[in-house]
Coordinates of C-alpha atoms in Angstrom, one line a residue:
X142 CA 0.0 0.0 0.0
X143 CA 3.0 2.4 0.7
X144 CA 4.4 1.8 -2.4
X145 CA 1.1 2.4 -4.6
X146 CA 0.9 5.7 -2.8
X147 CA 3.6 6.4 -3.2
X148 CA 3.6 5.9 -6.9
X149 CA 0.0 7.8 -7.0
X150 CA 2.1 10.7 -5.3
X151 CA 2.9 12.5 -8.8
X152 CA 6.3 14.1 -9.1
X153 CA 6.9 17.7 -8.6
X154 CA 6.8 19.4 -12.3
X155 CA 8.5 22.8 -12.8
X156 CA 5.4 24.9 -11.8
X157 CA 3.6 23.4 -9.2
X158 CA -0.1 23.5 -8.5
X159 CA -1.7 25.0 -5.7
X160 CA -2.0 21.5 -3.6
X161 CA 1.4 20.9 -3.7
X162 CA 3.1 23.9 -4.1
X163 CA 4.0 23.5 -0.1
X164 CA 6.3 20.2 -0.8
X165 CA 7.3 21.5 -4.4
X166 CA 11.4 21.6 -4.9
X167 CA 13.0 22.4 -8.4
X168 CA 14.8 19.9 -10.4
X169 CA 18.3 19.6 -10.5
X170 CA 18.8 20.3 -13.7
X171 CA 17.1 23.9 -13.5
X172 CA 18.5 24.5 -10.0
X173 CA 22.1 25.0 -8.8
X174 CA 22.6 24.5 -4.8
X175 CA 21.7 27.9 -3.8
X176 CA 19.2 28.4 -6.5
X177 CA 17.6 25.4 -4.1
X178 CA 18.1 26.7 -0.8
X179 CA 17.1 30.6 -1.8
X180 CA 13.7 28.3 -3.6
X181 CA 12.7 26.7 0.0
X182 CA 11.5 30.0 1.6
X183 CA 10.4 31.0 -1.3
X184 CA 8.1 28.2 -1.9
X185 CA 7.2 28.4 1.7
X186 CA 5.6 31.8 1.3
X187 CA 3.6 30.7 -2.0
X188 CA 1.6 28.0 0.2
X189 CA -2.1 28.2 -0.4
X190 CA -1.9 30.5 -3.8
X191 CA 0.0 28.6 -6.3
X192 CA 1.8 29.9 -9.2
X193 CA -1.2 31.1 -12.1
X194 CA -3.9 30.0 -9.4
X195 CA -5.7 31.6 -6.8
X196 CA -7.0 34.9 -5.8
X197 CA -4.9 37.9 -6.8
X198 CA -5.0 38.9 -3.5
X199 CA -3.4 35.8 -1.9
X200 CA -0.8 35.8 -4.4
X201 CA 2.5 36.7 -3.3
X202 CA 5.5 38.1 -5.3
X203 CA 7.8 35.5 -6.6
X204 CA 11.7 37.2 -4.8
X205 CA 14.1 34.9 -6.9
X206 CA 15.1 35.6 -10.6
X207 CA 14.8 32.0 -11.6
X208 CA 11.3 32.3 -9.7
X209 CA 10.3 35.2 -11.8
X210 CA 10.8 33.6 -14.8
X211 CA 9.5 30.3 -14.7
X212 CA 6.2 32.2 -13.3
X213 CA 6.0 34.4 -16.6
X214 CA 6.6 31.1 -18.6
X215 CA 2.7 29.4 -16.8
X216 CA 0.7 31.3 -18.8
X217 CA 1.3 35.1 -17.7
X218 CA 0.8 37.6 -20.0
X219 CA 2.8 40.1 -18.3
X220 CA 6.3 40.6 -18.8
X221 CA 8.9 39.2 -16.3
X222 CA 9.7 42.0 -14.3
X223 CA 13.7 43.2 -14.3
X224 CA 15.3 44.2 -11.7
X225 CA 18.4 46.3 -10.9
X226 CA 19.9 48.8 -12.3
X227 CA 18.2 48.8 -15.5
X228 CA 14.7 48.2 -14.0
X229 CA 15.2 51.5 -11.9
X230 CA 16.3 53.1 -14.7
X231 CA 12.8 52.3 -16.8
X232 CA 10.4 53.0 -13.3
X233 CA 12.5 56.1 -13.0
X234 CA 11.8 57.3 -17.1
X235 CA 7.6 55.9 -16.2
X236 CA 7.8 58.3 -13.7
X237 CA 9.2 61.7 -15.3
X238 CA 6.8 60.8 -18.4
X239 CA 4.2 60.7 -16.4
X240 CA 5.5 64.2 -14.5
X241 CA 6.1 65.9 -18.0
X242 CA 2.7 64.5 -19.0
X243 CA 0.9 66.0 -16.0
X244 CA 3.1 69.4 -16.5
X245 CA 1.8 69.2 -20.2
X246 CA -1.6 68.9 -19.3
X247 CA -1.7 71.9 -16.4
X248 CA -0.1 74.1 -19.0
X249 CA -2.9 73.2 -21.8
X250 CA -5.4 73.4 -19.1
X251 CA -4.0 77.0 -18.4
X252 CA -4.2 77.9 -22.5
X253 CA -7.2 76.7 -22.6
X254 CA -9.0 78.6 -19.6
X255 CA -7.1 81.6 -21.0
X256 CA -8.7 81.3 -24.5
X257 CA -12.3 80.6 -23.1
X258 CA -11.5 83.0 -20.7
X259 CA -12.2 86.3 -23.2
X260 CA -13.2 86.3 -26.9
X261 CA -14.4 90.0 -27.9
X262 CA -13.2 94.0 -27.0
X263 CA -15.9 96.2 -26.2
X264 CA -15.2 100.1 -26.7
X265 CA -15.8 100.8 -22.8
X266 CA -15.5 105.1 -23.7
X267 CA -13.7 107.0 -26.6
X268 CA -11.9 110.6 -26.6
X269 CA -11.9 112.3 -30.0
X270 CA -9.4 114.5 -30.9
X271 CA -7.4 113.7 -28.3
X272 CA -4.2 114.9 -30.0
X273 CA -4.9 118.4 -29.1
X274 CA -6.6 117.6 -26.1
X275 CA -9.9 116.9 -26.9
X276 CA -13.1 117.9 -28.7
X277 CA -13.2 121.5 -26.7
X278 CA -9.4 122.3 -27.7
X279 CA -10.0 120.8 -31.1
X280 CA -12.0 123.9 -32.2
X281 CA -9.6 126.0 -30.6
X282 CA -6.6 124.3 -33.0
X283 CA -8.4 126.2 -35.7
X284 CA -8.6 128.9 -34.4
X285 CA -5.2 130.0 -32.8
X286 CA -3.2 128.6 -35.6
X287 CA -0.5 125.3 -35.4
X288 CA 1.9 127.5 -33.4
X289 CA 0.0 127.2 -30.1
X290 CA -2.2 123.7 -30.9
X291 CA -1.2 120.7 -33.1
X292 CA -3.3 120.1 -35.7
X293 CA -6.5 117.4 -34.9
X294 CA -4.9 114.7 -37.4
X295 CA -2.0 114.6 -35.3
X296 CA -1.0 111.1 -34.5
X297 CA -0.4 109.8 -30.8
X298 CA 2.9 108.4 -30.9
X299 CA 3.4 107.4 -27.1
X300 CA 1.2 106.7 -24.3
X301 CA 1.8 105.1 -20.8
X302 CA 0.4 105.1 -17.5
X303 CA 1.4 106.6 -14.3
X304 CA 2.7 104.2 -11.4
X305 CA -0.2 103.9 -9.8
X306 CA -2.6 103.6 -13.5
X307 CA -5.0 106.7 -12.9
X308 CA -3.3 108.6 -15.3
X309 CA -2.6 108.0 -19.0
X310 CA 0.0 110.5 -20.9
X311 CA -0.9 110.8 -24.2
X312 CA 2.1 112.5 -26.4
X313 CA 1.4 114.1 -30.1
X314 CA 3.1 117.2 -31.3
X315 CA 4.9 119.3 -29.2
X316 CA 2.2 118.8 -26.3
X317 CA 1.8 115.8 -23.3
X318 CA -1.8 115.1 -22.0
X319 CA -2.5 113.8 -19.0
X320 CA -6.0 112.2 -18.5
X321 CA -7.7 111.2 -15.6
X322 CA -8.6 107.6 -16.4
X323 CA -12.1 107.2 -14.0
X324 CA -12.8 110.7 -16.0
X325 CA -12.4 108.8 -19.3
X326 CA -15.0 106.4 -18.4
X327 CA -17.4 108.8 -16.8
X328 CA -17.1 112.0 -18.5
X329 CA -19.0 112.4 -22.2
X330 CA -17.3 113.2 -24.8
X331 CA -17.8 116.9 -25.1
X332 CA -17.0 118.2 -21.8
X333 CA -14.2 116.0 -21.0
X334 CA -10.5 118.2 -20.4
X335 CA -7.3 116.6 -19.4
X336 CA -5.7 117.4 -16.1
X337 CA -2.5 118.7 -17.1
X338 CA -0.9 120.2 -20.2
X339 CA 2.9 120.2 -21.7
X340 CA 4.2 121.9 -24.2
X341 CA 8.1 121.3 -25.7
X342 CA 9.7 123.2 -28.3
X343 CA 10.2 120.6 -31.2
X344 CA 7.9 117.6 -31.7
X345 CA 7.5 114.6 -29.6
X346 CA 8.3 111.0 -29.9
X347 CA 8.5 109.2 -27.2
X348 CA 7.2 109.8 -22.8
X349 CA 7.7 107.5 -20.0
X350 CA 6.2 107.7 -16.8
X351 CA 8.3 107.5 -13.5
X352 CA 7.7 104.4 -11.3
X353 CA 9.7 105.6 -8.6
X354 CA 8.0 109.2 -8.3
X355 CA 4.7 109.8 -9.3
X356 CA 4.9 113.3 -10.6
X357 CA 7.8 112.6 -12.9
X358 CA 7.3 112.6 -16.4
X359 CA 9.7 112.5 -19.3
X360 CA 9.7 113.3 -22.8
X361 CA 11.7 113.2 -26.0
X362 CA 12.1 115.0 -28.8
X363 CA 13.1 115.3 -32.2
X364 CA 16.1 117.6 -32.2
X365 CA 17.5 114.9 -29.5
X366 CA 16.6 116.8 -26.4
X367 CA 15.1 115.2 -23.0
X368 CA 13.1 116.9 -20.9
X369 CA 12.1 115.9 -17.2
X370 CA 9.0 116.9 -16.2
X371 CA 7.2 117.4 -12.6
X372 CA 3.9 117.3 -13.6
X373 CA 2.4 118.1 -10.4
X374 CA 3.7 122.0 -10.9
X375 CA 4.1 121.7 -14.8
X376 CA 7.6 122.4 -14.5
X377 CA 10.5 120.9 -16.0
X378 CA 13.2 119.6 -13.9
X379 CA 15.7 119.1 -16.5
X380 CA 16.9 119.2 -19.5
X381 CA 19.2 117.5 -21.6
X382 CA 21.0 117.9 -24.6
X383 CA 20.7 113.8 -24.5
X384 CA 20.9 113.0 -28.3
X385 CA 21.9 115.0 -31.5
X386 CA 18.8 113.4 -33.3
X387 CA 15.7 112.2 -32.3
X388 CA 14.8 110.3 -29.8
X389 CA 13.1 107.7 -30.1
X390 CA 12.7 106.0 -26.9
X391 CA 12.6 106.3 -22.8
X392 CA 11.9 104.1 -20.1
X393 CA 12.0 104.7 -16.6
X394 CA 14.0 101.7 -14.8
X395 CA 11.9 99.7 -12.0
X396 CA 11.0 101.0 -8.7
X397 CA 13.9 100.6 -6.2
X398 CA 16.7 100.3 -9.2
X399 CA 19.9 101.4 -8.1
X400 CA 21.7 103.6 -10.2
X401 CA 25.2 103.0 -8.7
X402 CA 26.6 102.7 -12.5
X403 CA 30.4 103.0 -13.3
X404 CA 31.4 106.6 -13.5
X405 CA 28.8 107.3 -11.2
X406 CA 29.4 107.9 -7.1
X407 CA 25.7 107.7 -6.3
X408 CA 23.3 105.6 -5.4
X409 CA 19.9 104.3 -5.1
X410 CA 17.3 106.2 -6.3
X411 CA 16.4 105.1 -10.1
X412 CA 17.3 105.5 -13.8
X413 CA 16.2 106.4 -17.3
X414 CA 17.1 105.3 -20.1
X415 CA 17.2 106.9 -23.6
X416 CA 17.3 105.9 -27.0
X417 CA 18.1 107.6 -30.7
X418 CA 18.4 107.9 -34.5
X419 CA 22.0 109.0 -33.7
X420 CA 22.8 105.2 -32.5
X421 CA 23.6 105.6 -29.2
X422 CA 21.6 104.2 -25.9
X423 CA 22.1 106.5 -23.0
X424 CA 21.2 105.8 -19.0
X425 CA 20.5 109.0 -17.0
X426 CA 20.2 109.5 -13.3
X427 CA 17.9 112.2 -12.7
X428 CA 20.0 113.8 -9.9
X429 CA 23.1 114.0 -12.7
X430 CA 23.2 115.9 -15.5
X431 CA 25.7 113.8 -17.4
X432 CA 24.8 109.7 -18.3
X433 CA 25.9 107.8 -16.1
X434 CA 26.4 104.9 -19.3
X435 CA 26.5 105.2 -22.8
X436 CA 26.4 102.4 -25.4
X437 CA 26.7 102.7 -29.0
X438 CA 24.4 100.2 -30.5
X439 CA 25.4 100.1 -34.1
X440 CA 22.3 101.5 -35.4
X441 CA 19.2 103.4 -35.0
X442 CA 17.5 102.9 -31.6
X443 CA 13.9 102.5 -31.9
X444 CA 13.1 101.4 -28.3
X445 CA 14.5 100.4 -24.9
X446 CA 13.2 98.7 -21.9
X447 CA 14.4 97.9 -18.4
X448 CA 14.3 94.4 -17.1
X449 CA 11.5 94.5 -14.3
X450 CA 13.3 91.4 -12.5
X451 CA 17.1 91.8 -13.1
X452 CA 17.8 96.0 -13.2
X453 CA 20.8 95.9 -14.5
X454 CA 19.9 94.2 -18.0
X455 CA 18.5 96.4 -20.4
X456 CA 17.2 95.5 -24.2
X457 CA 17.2 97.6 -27.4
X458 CA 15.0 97.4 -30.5
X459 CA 17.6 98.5 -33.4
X460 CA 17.1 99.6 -37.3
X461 CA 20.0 96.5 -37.9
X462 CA 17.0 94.4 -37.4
X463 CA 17.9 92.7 -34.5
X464 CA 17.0 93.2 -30.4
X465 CA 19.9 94.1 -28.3
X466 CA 20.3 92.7 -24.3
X467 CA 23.1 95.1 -22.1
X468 CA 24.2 94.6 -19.1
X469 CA 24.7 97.9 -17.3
X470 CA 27.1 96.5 -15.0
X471 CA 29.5 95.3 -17.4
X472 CA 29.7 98.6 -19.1
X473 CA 33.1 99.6 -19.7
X474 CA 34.8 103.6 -20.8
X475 CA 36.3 102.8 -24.3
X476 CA 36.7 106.1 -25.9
X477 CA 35.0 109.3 -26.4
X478 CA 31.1 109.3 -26.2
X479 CA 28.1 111.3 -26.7
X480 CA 27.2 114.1 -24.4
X481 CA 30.0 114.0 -22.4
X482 CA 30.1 110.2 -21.5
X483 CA 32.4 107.5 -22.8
X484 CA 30.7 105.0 -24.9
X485 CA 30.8 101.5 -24.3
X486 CA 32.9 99.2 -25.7
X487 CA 31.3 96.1 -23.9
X488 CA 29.4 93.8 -26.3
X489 CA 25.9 92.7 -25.2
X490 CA 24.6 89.9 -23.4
X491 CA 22.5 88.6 -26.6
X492 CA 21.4 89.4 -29.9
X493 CA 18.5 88.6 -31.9
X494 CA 18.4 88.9 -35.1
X495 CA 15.4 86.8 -36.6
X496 CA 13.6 89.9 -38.1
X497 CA 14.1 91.1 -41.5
X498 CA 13.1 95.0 -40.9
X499 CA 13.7 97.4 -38.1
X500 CA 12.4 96.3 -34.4
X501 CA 10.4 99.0 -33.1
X502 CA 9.7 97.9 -30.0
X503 CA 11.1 95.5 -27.4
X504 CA 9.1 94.3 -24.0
X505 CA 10.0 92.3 -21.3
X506 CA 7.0 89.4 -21.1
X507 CA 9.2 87.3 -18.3
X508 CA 12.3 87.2 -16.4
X509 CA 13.9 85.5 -19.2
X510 CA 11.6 86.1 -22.2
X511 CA 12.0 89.3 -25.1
X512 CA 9.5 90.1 -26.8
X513 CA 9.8 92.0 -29.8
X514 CA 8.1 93.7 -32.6
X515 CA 9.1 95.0 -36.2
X516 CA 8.2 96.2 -39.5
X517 CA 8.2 92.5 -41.0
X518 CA 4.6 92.5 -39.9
X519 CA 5.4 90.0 -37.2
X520 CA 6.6 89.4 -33.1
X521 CA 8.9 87.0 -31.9
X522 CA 9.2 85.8 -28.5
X523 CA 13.1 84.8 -27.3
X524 CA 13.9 82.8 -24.5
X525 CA 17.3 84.3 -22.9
X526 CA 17.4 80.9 -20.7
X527 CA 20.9 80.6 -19.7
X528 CA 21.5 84.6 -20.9
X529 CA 20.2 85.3 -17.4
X530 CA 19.9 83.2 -14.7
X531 CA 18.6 84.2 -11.2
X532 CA 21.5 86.3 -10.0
X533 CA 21.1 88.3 -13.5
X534 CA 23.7 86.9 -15.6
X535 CA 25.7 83.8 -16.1
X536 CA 28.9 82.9 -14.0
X537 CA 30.8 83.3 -17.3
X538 CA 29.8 86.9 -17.6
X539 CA 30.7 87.6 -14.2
X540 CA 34.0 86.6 -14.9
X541 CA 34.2 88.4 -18.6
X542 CA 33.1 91.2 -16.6
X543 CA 36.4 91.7 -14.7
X544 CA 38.9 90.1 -17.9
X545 CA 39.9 92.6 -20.6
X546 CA 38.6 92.3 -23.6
X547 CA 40.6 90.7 -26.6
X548 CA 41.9 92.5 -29.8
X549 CA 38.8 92.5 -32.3
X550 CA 37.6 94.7 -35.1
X551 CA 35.3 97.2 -34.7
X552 CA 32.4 94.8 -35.8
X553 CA 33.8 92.5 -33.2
X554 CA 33.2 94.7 -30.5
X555 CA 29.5 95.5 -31.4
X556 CA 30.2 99.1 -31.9
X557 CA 28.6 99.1 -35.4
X558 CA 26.5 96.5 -37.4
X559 CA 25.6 93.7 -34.5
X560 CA 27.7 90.5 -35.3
X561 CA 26.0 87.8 -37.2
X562 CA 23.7 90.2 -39.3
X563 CA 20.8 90.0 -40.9
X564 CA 18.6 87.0 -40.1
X565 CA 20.8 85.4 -37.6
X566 CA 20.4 84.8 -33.7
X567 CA 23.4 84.5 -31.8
X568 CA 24.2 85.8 -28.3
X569 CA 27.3 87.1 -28.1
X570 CA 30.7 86.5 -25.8
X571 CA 29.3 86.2 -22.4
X572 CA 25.8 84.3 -22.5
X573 CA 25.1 81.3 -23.9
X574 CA 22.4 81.8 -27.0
X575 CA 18.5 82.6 -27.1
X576 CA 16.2 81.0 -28.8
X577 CA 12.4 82.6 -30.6
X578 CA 10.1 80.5 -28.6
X579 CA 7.3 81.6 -31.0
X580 CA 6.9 83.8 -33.9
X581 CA 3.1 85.9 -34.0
X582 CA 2.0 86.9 -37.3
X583 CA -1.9 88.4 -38.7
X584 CA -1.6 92.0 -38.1
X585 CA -0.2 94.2 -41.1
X586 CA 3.1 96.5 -40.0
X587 CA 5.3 97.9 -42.8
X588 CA 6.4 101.5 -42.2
X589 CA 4.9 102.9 -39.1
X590 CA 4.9 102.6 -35.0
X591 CA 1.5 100.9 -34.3
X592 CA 2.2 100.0 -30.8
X593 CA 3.0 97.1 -28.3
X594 CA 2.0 96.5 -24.7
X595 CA 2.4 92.9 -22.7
X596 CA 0.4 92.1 -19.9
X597 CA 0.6 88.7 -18.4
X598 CA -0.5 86.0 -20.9
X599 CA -2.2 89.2 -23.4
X600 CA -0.2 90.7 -25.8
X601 CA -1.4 93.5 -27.7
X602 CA -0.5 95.4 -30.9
X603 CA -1.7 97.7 -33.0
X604 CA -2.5 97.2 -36.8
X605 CA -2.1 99.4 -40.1
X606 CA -5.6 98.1 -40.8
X607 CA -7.1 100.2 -38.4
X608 CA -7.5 96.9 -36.2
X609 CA -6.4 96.2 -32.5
X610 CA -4.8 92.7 -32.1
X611 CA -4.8 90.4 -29.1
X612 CA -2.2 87.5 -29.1
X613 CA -2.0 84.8 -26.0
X614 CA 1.1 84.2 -25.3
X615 CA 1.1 81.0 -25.8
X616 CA -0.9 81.1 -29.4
X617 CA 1.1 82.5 -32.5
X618 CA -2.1 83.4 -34.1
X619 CA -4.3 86.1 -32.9
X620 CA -7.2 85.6 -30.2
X621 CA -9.0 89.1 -30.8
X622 CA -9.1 91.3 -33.5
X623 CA -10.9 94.8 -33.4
X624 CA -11.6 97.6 -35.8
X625 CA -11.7 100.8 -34.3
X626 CA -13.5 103.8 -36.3
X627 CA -14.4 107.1 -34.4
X628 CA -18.2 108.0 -34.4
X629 CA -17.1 111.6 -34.5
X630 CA -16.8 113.4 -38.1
X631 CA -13.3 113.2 -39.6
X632 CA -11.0 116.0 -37.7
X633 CA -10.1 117.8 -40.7
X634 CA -14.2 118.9 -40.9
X635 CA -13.5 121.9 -39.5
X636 CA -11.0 123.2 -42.5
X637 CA -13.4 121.7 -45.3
X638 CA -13.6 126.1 -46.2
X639 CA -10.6 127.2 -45.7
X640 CA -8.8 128.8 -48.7
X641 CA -5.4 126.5 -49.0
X642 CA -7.3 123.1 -48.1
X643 CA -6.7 120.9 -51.0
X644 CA -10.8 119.3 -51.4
X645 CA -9.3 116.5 -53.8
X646 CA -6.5 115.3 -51.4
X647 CA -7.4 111.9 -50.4
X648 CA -6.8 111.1 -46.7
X649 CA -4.7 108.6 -45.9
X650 CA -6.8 105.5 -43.6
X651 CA -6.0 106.0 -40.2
X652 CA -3.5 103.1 -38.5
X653 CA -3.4 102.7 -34.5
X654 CA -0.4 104.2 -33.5
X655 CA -0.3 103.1 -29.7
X656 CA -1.4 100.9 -27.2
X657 CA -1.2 100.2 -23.3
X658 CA -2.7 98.0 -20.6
X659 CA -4.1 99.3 -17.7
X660 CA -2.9 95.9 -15.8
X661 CA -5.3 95.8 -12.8
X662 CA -8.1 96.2 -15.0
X663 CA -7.5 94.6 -18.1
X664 CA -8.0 97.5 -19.8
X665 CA -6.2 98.3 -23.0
X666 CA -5.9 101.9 -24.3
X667 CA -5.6 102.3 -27.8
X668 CA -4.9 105.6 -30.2
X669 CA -4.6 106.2 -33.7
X670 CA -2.9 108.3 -36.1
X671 CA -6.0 111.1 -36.1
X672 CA -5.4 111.3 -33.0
X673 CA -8.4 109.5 -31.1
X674 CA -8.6 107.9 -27.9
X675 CA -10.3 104.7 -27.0
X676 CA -10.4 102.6 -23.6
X677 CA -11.3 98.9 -24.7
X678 CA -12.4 96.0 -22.1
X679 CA -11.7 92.1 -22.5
X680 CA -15.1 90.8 -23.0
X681 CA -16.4 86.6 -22.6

């Protein structure tokens, strides 16, 4: 009887089931010694839930390699797991995929809200004739000749709100506007003044408003003068022989920017920053009445803009079609200058050339992101990652700052046509190179300043189609387009009799010539080259 049972027993097969997976062993030929030993707990711990059987539950994982294997070979469909180095290696990619993937999706989610978010401008109020200060004043323009009031199809070139955003300056002609925003949006029309008037000498091209002290004001001209104004009084502060042509551009530098420059022995306070025709970009302390730094570009300056986040870095639209990044700090004496400064030999951080006409306009939309505009009908976002880092600049232009600079040619050095010319992007000696992140394209901008103002994920520009265009950041195409058209009669009404008024001249269609955010409000101000006003809101 023993032996019968014992030949009923059946023999332990490779993969044992569930009633005898307590007594099952492997056979020799699969197992070496401890491949056998390392089995017995193993098989042990499987009791009651055999290999392939069994609740999932009860199952427990198979520890030994050999284990592993022979389990994926009973009719498994999964994959034998791997383990070490290589099997980390895979759980560790599954896991940043799945990170990038989530990343991926809070971003679209973001772009998404933001699209849904607003899809229309409503004109909220509109100021005619603003130009010459409004539809009272435009009468009076008629009537005391162009010497005292610009004509009514003036253009507004500049526009910009004060540091705390209840006051927009308007700029056209020779005169500065101030209007009392709440007074735009409550006042009709007709009645509607602005709160302070300035008048220059030569024609106007560029303001910026002070974001240090509220009642500072500047203005350029075209015969290259700046003029500091305190608007509270309607006196000017100073003035400044800055430029021997136009100037093109000003910007005020961040609240709490130090202006402890080289050549200069003071300190805190804050700076401005001034741009020409005649090539050069100049930084100006108010309480000096020489610059403090003084860069020659290589070509016309068509705009400048302080870094919000790093102070020291400044950027530069140029006629050479490209966009300019300084760092003030590394600004070096290398020769005669402009106004009594030395002009910089020191080349720029970065430059971006990826335009094919002149940038007019450059704005910071991030700590490390350029946004600029040109001629070419189109914006480009650049990503200075690496340019500027959190201290401001990268270790390497720390140390270029304190090395001399080698023997180079003049077009080496960046003191004439930016290296790498037309329709290249490189960044020069000390930062590692930018990048367009995306290129926006649907308005039409061939020959004129239309206008461009950034606020958070909401880009606006201007249009020569008469049209106000609303990019998201993150969309190269536009999100809102609006066509603005005064419901006043055309400015030049008022001459229709007058003796020289040519009756067959065709007017030219009107183009918007500037635009600004009001950022608390999401309101965007918008002007055109008649010279009218309008305050549009983001609409669902």
């Amino acid at each position: 009887q023993q032996q019968q049972q014992q030949e009923a027993q059946p023999s332990c097969p490779t993969t044992c089931p569930a009633p005898h997976a307590s007594s099952c062993t492997l056979t020799p030929e699969l197992a070496s010694p401890m491949e056998h030993a390392a089995a017995l707990p193993a098989a042990a711990a499987t009791a009651g839930g055999g290999v392939g059987q069994g609740s999932e539950d009860q199952q427990q994982p198979l520890k030994h390699p050999r284990l592993m294997q022979l389990g994926s070979t009973a009719g498994s469909s999964e994959p034998p797991c791997r383990e070490g180095a290589e099997g980390a290696a895979e759980a560790g990619l599954a896991a940043h995929h799945r990170n990038d993937s989530s990343t991926n999706l809070q971003q679209f989610s973001q772009v998404l809200n933001t699209v849904t978010q607003h899809s229309r401008m409503s004109v909220q109020a509109e100021v005619p004739y603003a130009a010459c200060g409004g539809w009272l004043r435009s009468s009076c323009a008629n009537t005391v000749g162009v010497a005292s009031y610009p004509q009514p199809n003036t253009a507004i070139l500049d526009m910009e709100f004060d540091m705390e955003e209840e006051l927009l300056a308007t700029c056209a002609g020779q005169r500065v506007f101030l209007w009392d925003y709440e007074d735009v949006l409550s006042t009709t029309p007709d009645s509607l003044e602005p709160v302070c008037e300035l008048c220059c000498r030569s024609k106007l091209a560029s303001i910026s408003c002070s974001r240090h002290e509220r009642a500072l004001l500047a203005a350029g001209d075209a015969e290259g003068r700046v003029y500091l104004w305190d608007v509270s009084t309607r006196q000017v502060v100073r003035s400044h022989a800055a430029h021997e042509k136009r100037v093109w551009a000003l910007d005020f530098s961040p609240n709490g920017c130090s202006d402890q420059q080289p050549g200069s022995s003071s300190g805190g306070g804050h700076l401005l920053a001034s741009g020409s025709d005649d090539r050069l970009l100049k930084v100006w302390s108010p309480k000096e009445q020489r610059p403090v730094a003084t860069v020659d570009t290589g070509a016309n300056v068509c705009s400048v803009r302080f870094n919000p986040w790093h102070e020291h870095l400044i950027a530069a639209g140029s006629a050479a079609h490209t966009a300019l990044v300084f760092d003030l700090r590394m600004v070096r004496a290398g020769g005669a200058g402009m106004g009594g400064a030395a002009a910089a030999t020191t080349m720029p951080l970065a430059s971006f050339g990826g335009h094919r006409k002149a940038v007019a306009y450059v704005r910071w939309a991030g700590e490390d992101e350029l946004l600029s505009a040109s001629t070419d009908s189109m914006l480009r976002l650049w990503s200075l990652h690496g340019v500027t880092s959190k201290g401001g600049c990268t270790a390497a232009a720390t140390a270029a700052a304190a090395a001399p600079l080698p023997a180079a040619s003049a077009a080496e050095t960046g003191m004439h046509a930016p290296m790498g010319g037309i329709g290249s992007s490189r960044a020069w000696a000390y930062g590692q190179g930018g990048e367009a992140v995306r290129t926006y394209s649907g308005h039409t901008n061939e020959r004129n300043f239309v206008g461009l103002s950034q606020a958070g994920n909401y880009i606006a520009t201007g249009s020569e189609t008469g049209e106000v265009f609303i990019y998201l950041k993150h969309i190269n195409t536009p999100s809102i387009r609006h066509r603005l058209s005064s419901s006043y009669p055309p400015a030049n009404a008022h001459h229709a009799f007058h003796p020289h008024h040519r009756h067959n001249q065709q007017q030219p269609p009107p183009f918007i010539s500037a635009v600004s955010w009001r950022q608390r409000s999401q309101t965007l101000m918008a002007a055109n080259s008649q010279g009218h006003l309008w305050a549009l809101a983001l609409q669902p």
